[in-house]
JSON list of C-alpha atoms in Angstrom, two decimals:
[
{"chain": "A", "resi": 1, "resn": "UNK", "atom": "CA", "xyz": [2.32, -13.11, -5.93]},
{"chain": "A", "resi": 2, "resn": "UNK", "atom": "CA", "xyz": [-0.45, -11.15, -7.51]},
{"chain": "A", "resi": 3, "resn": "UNK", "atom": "CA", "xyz": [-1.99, -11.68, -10.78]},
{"chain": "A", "resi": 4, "resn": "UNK", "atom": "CA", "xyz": [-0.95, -8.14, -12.17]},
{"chain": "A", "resi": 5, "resn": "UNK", "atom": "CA", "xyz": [2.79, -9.01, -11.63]},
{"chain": "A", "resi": 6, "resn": "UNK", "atom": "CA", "xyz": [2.18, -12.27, -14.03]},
{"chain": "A", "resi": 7, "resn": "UNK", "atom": "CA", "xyz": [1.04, -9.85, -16.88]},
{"chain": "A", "resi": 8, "resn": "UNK", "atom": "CA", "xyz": [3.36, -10.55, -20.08]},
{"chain": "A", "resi": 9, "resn": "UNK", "atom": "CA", "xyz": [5.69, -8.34, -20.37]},
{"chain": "A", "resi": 10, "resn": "UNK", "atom": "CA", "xyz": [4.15, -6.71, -23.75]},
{"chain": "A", "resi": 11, "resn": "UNK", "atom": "CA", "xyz": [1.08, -5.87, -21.92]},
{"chain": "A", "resi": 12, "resn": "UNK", "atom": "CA", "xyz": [3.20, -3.32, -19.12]},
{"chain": "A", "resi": 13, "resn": "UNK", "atom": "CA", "xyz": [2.85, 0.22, -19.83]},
{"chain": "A", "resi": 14, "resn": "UNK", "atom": "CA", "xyz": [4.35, 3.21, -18.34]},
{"chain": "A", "resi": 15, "resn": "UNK", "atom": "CA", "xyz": [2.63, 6.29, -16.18]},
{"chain": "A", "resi": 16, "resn": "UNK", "atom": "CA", "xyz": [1.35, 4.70, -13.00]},
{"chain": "A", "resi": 17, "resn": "UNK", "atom": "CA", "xyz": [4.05, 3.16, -10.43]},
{"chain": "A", "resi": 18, "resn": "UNK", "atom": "CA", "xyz": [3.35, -0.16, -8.19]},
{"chain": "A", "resi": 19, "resn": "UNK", "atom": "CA", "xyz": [3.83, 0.22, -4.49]},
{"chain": "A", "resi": 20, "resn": "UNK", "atom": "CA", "xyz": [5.56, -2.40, -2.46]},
{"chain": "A", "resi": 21, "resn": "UNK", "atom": "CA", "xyz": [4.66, -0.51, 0.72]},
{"chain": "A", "resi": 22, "resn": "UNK", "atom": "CA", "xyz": [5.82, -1.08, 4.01]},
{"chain": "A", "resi": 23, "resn": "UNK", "atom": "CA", "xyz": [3.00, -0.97, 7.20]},
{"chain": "A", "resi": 24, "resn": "UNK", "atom": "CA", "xyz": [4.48, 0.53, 10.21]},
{"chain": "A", "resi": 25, "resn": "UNK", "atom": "CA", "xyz": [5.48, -3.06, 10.46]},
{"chain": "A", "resi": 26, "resn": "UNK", "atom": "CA", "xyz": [4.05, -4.48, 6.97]},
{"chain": "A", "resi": 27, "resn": "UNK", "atom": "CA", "xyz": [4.86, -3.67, 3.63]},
{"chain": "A", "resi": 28, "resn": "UNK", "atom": "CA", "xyz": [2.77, -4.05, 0.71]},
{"chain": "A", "resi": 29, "resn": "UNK", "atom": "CA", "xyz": [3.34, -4.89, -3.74]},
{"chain": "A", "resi": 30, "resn": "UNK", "atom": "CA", "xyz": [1.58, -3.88, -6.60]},
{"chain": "A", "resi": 31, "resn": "UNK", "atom": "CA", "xyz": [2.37, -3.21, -10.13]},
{"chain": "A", "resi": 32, "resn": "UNK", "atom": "CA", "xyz": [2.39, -0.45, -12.95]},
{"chain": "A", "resi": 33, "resn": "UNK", "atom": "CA", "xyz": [-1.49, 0.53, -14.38]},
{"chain": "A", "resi": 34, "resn": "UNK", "atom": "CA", "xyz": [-1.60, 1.89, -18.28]},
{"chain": "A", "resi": 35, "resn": "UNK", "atom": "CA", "xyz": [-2.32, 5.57, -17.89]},
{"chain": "A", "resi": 36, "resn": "UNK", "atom": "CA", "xyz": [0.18, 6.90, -19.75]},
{"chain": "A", "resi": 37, "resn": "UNK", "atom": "CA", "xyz": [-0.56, 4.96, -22.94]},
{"chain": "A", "resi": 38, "resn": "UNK", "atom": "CA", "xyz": [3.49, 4.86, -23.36]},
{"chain": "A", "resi": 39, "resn": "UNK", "atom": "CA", "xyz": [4.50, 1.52, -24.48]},
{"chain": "A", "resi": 40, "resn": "UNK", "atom": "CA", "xyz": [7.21, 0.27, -22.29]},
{"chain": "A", "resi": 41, "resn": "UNK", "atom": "CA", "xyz": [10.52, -1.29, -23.89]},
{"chain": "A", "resi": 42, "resn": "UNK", "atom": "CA", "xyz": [9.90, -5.47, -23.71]},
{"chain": "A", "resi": 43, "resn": "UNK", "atom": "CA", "xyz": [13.73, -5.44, -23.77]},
{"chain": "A", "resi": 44, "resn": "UNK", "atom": "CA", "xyz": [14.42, -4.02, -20.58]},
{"chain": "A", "resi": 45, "resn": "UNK", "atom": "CA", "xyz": [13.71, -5.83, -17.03]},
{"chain": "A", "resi": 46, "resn": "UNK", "atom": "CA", "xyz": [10.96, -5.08, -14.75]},
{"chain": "A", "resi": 47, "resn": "UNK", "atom": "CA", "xyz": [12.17, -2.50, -12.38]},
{"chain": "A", "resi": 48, "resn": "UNK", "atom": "CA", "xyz": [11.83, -2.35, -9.03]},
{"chain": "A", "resi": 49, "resn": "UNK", "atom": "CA", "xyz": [13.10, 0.42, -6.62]},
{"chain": "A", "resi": 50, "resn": "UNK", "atom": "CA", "xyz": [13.20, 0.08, -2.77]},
{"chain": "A", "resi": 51, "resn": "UNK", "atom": "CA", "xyz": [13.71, 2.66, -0.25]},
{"chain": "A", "resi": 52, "resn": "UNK", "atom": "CA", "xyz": [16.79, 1.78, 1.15]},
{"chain": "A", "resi": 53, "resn": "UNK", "atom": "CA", "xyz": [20.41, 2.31, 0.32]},
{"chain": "A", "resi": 54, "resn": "UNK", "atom": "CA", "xyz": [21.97, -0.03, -1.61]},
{"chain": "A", "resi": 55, "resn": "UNK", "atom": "CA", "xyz": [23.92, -3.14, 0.39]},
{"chain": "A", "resi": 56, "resn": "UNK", "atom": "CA", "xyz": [21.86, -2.65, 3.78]},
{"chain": "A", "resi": 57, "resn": "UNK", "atom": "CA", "xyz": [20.07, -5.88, 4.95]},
{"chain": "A", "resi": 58, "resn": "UNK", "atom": "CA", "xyz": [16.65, -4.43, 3.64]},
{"chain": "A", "resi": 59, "resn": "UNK", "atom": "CA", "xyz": [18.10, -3.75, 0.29]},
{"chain": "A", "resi": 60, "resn": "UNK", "atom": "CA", "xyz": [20.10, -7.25, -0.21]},
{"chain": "A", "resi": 61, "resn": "UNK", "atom": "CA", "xyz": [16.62, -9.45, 0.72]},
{"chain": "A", "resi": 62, "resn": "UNK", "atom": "CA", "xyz": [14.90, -7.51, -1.63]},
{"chain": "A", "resi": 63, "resn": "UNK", "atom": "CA", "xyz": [17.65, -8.37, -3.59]},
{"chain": "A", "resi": 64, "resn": "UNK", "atom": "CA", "xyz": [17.22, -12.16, -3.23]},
{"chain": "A", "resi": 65, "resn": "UNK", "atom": "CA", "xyz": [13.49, -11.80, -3.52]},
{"chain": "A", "resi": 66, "resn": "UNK", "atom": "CA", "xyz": [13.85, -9.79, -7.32]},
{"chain": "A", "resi": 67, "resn": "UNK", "atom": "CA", "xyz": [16.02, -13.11, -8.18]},
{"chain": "A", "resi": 68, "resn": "UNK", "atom": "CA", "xyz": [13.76, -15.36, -6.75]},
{"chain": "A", "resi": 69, "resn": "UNK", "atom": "CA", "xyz": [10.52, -13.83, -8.70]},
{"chain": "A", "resi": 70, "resn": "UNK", "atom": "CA", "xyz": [12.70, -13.30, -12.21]},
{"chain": "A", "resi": 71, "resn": "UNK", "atom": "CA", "xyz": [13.45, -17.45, -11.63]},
{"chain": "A", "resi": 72, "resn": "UNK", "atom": "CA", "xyz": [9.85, -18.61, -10.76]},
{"chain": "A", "resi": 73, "resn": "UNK", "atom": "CA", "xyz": [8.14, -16.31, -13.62]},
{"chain": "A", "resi": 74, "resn": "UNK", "atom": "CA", "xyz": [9.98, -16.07, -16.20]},
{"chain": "A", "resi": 75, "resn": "UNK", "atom": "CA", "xyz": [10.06, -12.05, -16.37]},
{"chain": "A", "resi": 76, "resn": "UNK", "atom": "CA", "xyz": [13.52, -10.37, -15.88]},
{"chain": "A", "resi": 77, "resn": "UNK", "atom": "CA", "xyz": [13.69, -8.08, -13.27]},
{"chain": "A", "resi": 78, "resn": "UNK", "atom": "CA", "xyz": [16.31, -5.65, -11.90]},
{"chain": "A", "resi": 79, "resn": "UNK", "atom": "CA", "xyz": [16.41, -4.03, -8.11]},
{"chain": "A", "resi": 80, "resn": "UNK", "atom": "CA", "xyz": [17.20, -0.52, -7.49]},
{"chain": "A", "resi": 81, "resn": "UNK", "atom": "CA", "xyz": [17.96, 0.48, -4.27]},
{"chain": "A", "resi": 82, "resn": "UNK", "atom": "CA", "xyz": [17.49, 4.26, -4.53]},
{"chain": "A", "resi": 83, "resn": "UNK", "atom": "CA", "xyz": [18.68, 5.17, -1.10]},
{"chain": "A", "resi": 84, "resn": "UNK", "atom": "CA", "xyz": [16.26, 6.84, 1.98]},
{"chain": "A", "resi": 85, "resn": "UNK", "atom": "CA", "xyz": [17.72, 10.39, 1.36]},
{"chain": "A", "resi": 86, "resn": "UNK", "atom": "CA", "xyz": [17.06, 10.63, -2.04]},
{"chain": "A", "resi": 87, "resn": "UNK", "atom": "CA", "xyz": [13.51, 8.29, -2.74]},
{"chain": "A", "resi": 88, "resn": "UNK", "atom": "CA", "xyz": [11.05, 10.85, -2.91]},
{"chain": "A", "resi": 89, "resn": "UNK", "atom": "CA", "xyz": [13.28, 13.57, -4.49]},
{"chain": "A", "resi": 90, "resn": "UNK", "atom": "CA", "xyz": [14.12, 10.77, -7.38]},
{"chain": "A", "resi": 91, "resn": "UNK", "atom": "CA", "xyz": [10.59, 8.84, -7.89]},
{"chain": "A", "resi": 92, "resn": "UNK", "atom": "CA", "xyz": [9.19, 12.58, -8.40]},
{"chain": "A", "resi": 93, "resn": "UNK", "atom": "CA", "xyz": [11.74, 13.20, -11.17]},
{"chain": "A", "resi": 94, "resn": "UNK", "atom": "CA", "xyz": [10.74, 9.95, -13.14]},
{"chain": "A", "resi": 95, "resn": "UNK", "atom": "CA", "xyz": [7.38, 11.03, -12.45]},
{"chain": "A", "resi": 96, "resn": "UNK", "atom": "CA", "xyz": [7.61, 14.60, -14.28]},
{"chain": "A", "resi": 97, "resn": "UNK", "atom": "CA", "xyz": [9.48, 12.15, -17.04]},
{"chain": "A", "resi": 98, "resn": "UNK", "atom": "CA", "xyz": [7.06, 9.66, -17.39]},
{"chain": "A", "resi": 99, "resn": "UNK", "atom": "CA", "xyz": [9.33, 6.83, -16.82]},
{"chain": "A", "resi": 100, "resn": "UNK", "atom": "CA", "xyz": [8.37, 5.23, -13.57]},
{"chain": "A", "resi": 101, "resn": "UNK", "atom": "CA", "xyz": [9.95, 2.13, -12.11]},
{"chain": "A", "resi": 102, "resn": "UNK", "atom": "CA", "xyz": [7.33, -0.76, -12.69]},
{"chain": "A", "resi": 103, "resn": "UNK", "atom": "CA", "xyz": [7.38, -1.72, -8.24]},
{"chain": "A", "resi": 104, "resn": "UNK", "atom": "CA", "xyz": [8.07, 0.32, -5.18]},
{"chain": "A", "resi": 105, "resn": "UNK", "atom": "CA", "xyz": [9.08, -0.84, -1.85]},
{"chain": "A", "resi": 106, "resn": "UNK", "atom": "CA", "xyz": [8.27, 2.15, 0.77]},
{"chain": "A", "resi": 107, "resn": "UNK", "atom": "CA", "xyz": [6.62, 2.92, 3.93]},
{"chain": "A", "resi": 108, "resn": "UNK", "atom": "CA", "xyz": [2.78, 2.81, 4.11]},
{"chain": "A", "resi": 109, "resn": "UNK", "atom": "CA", "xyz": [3.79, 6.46, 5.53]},
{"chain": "A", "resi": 110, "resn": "UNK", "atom": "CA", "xyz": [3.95, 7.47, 1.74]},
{"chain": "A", "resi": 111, "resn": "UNK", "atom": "CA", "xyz": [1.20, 5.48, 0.73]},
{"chain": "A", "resi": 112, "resn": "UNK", "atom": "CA", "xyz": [-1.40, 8.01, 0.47]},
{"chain": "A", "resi": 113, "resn": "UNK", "atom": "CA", "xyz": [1.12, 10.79, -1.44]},
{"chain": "A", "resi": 114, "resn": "UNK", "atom": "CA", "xyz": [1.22, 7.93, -4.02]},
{"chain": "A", "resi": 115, "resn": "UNK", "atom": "CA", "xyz": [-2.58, 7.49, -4.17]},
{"chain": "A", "resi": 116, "resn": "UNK", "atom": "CA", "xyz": [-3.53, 11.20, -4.66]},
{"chain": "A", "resi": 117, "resn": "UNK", "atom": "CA", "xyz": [-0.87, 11.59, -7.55]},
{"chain": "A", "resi": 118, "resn": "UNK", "atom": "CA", "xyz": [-2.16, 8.77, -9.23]},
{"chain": "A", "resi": 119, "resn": "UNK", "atom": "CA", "xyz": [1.17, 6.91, -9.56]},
{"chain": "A", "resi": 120, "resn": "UNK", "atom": "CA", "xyz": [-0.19, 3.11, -8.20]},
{"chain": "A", "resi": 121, "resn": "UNK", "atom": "CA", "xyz": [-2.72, 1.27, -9.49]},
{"chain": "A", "resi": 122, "resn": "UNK", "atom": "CA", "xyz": [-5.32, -0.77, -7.37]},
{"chain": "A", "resi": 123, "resn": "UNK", "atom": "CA", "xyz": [-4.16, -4.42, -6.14]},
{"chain": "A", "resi": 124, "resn": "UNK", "atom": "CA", "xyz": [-6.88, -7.40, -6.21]},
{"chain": "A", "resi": 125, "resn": "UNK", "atom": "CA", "xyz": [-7.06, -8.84, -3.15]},
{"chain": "A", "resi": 126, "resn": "UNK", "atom": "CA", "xyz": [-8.20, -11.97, -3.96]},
{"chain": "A", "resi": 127, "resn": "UNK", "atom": "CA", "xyz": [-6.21, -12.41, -6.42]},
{"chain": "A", "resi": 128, "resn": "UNK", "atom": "CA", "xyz": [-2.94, -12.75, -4.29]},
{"chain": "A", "resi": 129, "resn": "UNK", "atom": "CA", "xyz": [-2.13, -16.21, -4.02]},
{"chain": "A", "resi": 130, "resn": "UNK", "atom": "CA", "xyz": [-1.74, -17.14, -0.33]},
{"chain": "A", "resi": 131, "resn": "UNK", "atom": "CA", "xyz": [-3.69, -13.41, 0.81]},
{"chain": "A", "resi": 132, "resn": "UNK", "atom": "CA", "xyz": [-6.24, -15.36, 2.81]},
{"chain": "A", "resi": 133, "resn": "UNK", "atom": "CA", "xyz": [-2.63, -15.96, 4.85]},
{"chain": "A", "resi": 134, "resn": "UNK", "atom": "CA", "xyz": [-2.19, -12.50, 5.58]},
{"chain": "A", "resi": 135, "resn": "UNK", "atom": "CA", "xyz": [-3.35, -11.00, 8.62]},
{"chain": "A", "resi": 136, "resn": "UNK", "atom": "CA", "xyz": [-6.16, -8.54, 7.60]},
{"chain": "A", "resi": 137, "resn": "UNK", "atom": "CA", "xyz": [-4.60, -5.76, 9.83]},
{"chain": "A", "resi": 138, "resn": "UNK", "atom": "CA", "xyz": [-1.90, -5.97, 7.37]},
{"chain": "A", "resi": 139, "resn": "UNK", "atom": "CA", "xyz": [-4.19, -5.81, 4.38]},
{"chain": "A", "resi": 140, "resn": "UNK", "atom": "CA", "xyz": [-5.58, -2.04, 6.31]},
{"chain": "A", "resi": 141, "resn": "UNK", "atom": "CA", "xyz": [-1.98, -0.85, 5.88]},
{"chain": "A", "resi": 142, "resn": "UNK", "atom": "CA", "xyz": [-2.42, -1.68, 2.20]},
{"chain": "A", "resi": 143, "resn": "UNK", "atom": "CA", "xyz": [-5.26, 0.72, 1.60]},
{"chain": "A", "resi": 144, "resn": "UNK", "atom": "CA", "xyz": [-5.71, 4.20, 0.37]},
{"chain": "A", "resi": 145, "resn": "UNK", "atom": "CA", "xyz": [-8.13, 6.98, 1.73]},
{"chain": "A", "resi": 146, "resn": "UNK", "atom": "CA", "xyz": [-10.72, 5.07, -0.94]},
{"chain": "A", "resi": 147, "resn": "UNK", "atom": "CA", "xyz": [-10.95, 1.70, 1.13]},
{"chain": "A", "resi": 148, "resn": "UNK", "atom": "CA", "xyz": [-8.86, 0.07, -2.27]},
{"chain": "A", "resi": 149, "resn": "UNK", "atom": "CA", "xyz": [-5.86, -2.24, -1.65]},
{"chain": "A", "resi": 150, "resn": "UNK", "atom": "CA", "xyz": [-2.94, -0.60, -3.49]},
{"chain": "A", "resi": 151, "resn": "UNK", "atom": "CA", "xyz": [-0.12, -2.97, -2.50]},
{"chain": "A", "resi": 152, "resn": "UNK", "atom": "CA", "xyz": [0.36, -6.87, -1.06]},
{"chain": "A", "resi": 153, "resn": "UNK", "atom": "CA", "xyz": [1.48, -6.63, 2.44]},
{"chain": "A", "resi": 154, "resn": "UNK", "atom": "CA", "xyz": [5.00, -8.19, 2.09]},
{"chain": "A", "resi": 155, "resn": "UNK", "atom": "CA", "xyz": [7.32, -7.57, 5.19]},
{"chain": "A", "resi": 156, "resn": "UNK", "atom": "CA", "xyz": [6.86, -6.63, 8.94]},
{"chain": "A", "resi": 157, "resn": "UNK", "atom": "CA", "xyz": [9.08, -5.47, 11.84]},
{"chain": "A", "resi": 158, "resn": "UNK", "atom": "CA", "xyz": [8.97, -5.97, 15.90]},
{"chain": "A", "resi": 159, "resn": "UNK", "atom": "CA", "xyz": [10.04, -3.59, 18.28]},
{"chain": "A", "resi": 160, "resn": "UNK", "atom": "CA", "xyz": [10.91, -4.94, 22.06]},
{"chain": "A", "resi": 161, "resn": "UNK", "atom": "CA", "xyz": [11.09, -2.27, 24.77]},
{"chain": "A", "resi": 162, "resn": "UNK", "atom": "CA", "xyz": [13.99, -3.22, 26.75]},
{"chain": "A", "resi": 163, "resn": "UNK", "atom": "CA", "xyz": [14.31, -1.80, 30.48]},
{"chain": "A", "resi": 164, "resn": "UNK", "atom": "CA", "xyz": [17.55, -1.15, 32.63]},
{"chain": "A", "resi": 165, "resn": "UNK", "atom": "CA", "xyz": [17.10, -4.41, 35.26]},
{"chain": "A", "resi": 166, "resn": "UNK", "atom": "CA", "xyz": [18.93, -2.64, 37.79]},
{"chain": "A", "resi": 167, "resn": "UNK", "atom": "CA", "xyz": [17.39, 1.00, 37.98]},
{"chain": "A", "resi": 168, "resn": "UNK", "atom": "CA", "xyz": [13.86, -0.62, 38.50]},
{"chain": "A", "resi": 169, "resn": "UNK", "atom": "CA", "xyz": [14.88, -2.60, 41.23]},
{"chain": "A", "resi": 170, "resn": "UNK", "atom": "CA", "xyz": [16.71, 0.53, 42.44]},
{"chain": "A", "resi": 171, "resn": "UNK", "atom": "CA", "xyz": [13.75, 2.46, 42.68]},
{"chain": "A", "resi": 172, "resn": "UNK", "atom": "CA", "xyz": [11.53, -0.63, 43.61]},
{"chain": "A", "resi": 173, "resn": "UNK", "atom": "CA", "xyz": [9.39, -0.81, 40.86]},
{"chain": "A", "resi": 174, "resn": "UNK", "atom": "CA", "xyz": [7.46, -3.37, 38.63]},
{"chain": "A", "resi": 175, "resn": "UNK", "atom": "CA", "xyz": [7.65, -4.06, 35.14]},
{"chain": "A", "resi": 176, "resn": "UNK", "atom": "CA", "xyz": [4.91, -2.19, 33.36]},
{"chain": "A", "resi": 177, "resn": "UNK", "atom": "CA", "xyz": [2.31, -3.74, 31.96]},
{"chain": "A", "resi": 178, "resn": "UNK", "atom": "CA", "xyz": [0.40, -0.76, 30.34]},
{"chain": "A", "resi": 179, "resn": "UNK", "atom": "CA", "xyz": [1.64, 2.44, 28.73]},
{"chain": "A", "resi": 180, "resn": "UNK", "atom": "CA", "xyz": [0.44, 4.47, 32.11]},
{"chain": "A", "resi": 181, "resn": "UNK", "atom": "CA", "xyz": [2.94, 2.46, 33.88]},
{"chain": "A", "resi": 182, "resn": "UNK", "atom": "CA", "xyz": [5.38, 3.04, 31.33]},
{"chain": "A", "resi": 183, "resn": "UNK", "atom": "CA", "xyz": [4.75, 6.49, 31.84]},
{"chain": "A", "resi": 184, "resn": "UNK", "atom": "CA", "xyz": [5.65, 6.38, 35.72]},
{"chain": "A", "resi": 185, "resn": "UNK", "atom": "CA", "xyz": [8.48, 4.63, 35.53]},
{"chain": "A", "resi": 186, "resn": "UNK", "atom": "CA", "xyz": [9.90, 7.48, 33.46]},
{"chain": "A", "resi": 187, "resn": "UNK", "atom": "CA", "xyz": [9.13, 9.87, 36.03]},
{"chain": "A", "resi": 188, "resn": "UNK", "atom": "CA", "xyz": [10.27, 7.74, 38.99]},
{"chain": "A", "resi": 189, "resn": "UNK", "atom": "CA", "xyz": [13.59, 7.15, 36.79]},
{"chain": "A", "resi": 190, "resn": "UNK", "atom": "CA", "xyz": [13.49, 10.68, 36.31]},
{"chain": "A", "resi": 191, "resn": "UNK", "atom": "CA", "xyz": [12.68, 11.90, 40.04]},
{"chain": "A", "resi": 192, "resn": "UNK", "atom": "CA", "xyz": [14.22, 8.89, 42.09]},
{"chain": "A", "resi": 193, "resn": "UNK", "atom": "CA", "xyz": [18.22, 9.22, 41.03]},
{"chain": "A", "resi": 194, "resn": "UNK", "atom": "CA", "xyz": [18.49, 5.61, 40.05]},
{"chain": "A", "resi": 195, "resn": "UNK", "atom": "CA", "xyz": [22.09, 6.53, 38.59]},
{"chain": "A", "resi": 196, "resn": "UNK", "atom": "CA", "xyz": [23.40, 7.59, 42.49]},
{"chain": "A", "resi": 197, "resn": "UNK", "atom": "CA", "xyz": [24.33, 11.23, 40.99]},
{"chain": "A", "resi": 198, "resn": "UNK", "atom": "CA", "xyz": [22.31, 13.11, 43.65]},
{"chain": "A", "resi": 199, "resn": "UNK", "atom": "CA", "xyz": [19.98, 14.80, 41.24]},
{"chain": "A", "resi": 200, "resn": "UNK", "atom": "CA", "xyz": [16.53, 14.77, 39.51]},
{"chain": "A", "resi": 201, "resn": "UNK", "atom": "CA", "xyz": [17.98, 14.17, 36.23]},
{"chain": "A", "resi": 202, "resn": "UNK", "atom": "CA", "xyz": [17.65, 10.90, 35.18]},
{"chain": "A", "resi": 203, "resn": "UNK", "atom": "CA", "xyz": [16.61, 9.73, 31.50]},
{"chain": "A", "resi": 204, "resn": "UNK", "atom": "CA", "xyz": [14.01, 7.14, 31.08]},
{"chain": "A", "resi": 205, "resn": "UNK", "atom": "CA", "xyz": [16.65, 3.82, 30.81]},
{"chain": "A", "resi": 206, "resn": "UNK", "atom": "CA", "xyz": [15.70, 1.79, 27.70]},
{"chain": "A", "resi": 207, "resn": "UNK", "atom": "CA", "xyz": [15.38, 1.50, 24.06]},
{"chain": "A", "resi": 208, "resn": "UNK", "atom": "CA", "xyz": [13.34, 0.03, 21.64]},
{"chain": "A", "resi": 209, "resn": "UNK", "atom": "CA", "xyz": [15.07, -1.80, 18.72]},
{"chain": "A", "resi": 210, "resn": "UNK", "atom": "CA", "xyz": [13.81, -3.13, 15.75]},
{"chain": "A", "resi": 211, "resn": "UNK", "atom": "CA", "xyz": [14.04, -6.21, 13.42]},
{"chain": "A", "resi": 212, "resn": "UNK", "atom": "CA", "xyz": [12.58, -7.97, 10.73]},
{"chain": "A", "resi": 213, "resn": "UNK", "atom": "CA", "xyz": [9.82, -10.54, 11.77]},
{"chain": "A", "resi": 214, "resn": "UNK", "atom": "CA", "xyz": [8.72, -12.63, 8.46]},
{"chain": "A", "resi": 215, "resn": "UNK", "atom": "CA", "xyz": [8.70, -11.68, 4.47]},
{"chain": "A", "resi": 216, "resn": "UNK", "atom": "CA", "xyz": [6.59, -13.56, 2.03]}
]
């Protein structure tokens, strides 16, 4: 956990946001900077908004990870899961009011609209507990145009092609082993009517799903 999320409470201001932003496959934490000058209500619980709707997987870890920081620091926190229609339209309406949730869990996809509004603040590296851990191509998702680290990378995803067994042994071919292979066996799938239906008109036969690898 980083040092600025063990501020006290008294010391949190409002007008910058913290990113908790995700990396293709890696996500990434910071927390809010003191801009603003707004003093933030000490009554109320550290907030932190995820891009997700609320009860999906993503949304209930994040869950159990807001429960498990509010238990280990001290500092009460709340989850919002804002939902992935309605992030953007929502985070920009707390911006205009100057009441921006303290962490944000997004895509490294919206990292730099974040950076040139001036709603994160800059994460120190070395002061993350465990970041010599971290892979350092995780850390790259964590960076703004500037080089700075605005976020802790915090979650990744695989994706596994998966191939239909029985059109490539239809159309006697071998399991690709480089994305110009890939490539051919779309067009053989494609050209050599691996589906028996007479015609040029096949699809390429596989999918790529996607699932959570490790959070820390």
């Amino acid at each position: 956990m980083s040092k600025q999320l063990r501020k006290p409470v008294r010391t949190r201001r409002l007008g910058a946001v913290g990113a908790l932003v995700v990396a293709a496959v890696v996500t990434a934490a910071g927390c809010s900077s003191g801009s603003s000058g707004a003093e933030q209500d000490e009554s109320q619980p550290l907030e932190v908004w995820i891009r997700q709707d609320a009860g999906s997987p993503a949304a209930e870890s994040a869950e159990a990870l807001t429960k498990a920081f509010s238990e280990k620091s001290g500092i009460e926190a709340k989850l919002v899961a804002v939902g992935v229609n309605d992030f953007e339209t929502k985070l920009q309406q707390r911006t205009a009011q100057k009441d921006l949730p303290d962490i944000v869990i997004n895509d490294t996809g919206q990292l730099g609209n974040l950076v040139t509004q001036g709603l994160v603040r800059e994460v120190d590296r070395e002061g993350v507990a465990g970041s010599g851990d971290i892979a350092d191509r995780a850390w790259e998702a964590a960076q703004g145009y500037d080089g700075k680290y605005y976020g802790v990378p915090f979650n990744s995803q695989a994706f596994a092609l998966l191939i239909r067994k029985d059109w490539r042994e239809r159309v006697n071919a071998q399991l690709p082993s480089s994305w110009d292979e890939l490539i051919q066996l779309a067009v053989t799938f494609t050209n050599n009517d691996p589906d028996g239906n007479g015609k040029n008109d096949t699809p390429p036969a596989w999918s790529c799903p996607a699932a959570p690898l490790a959070a820390i």
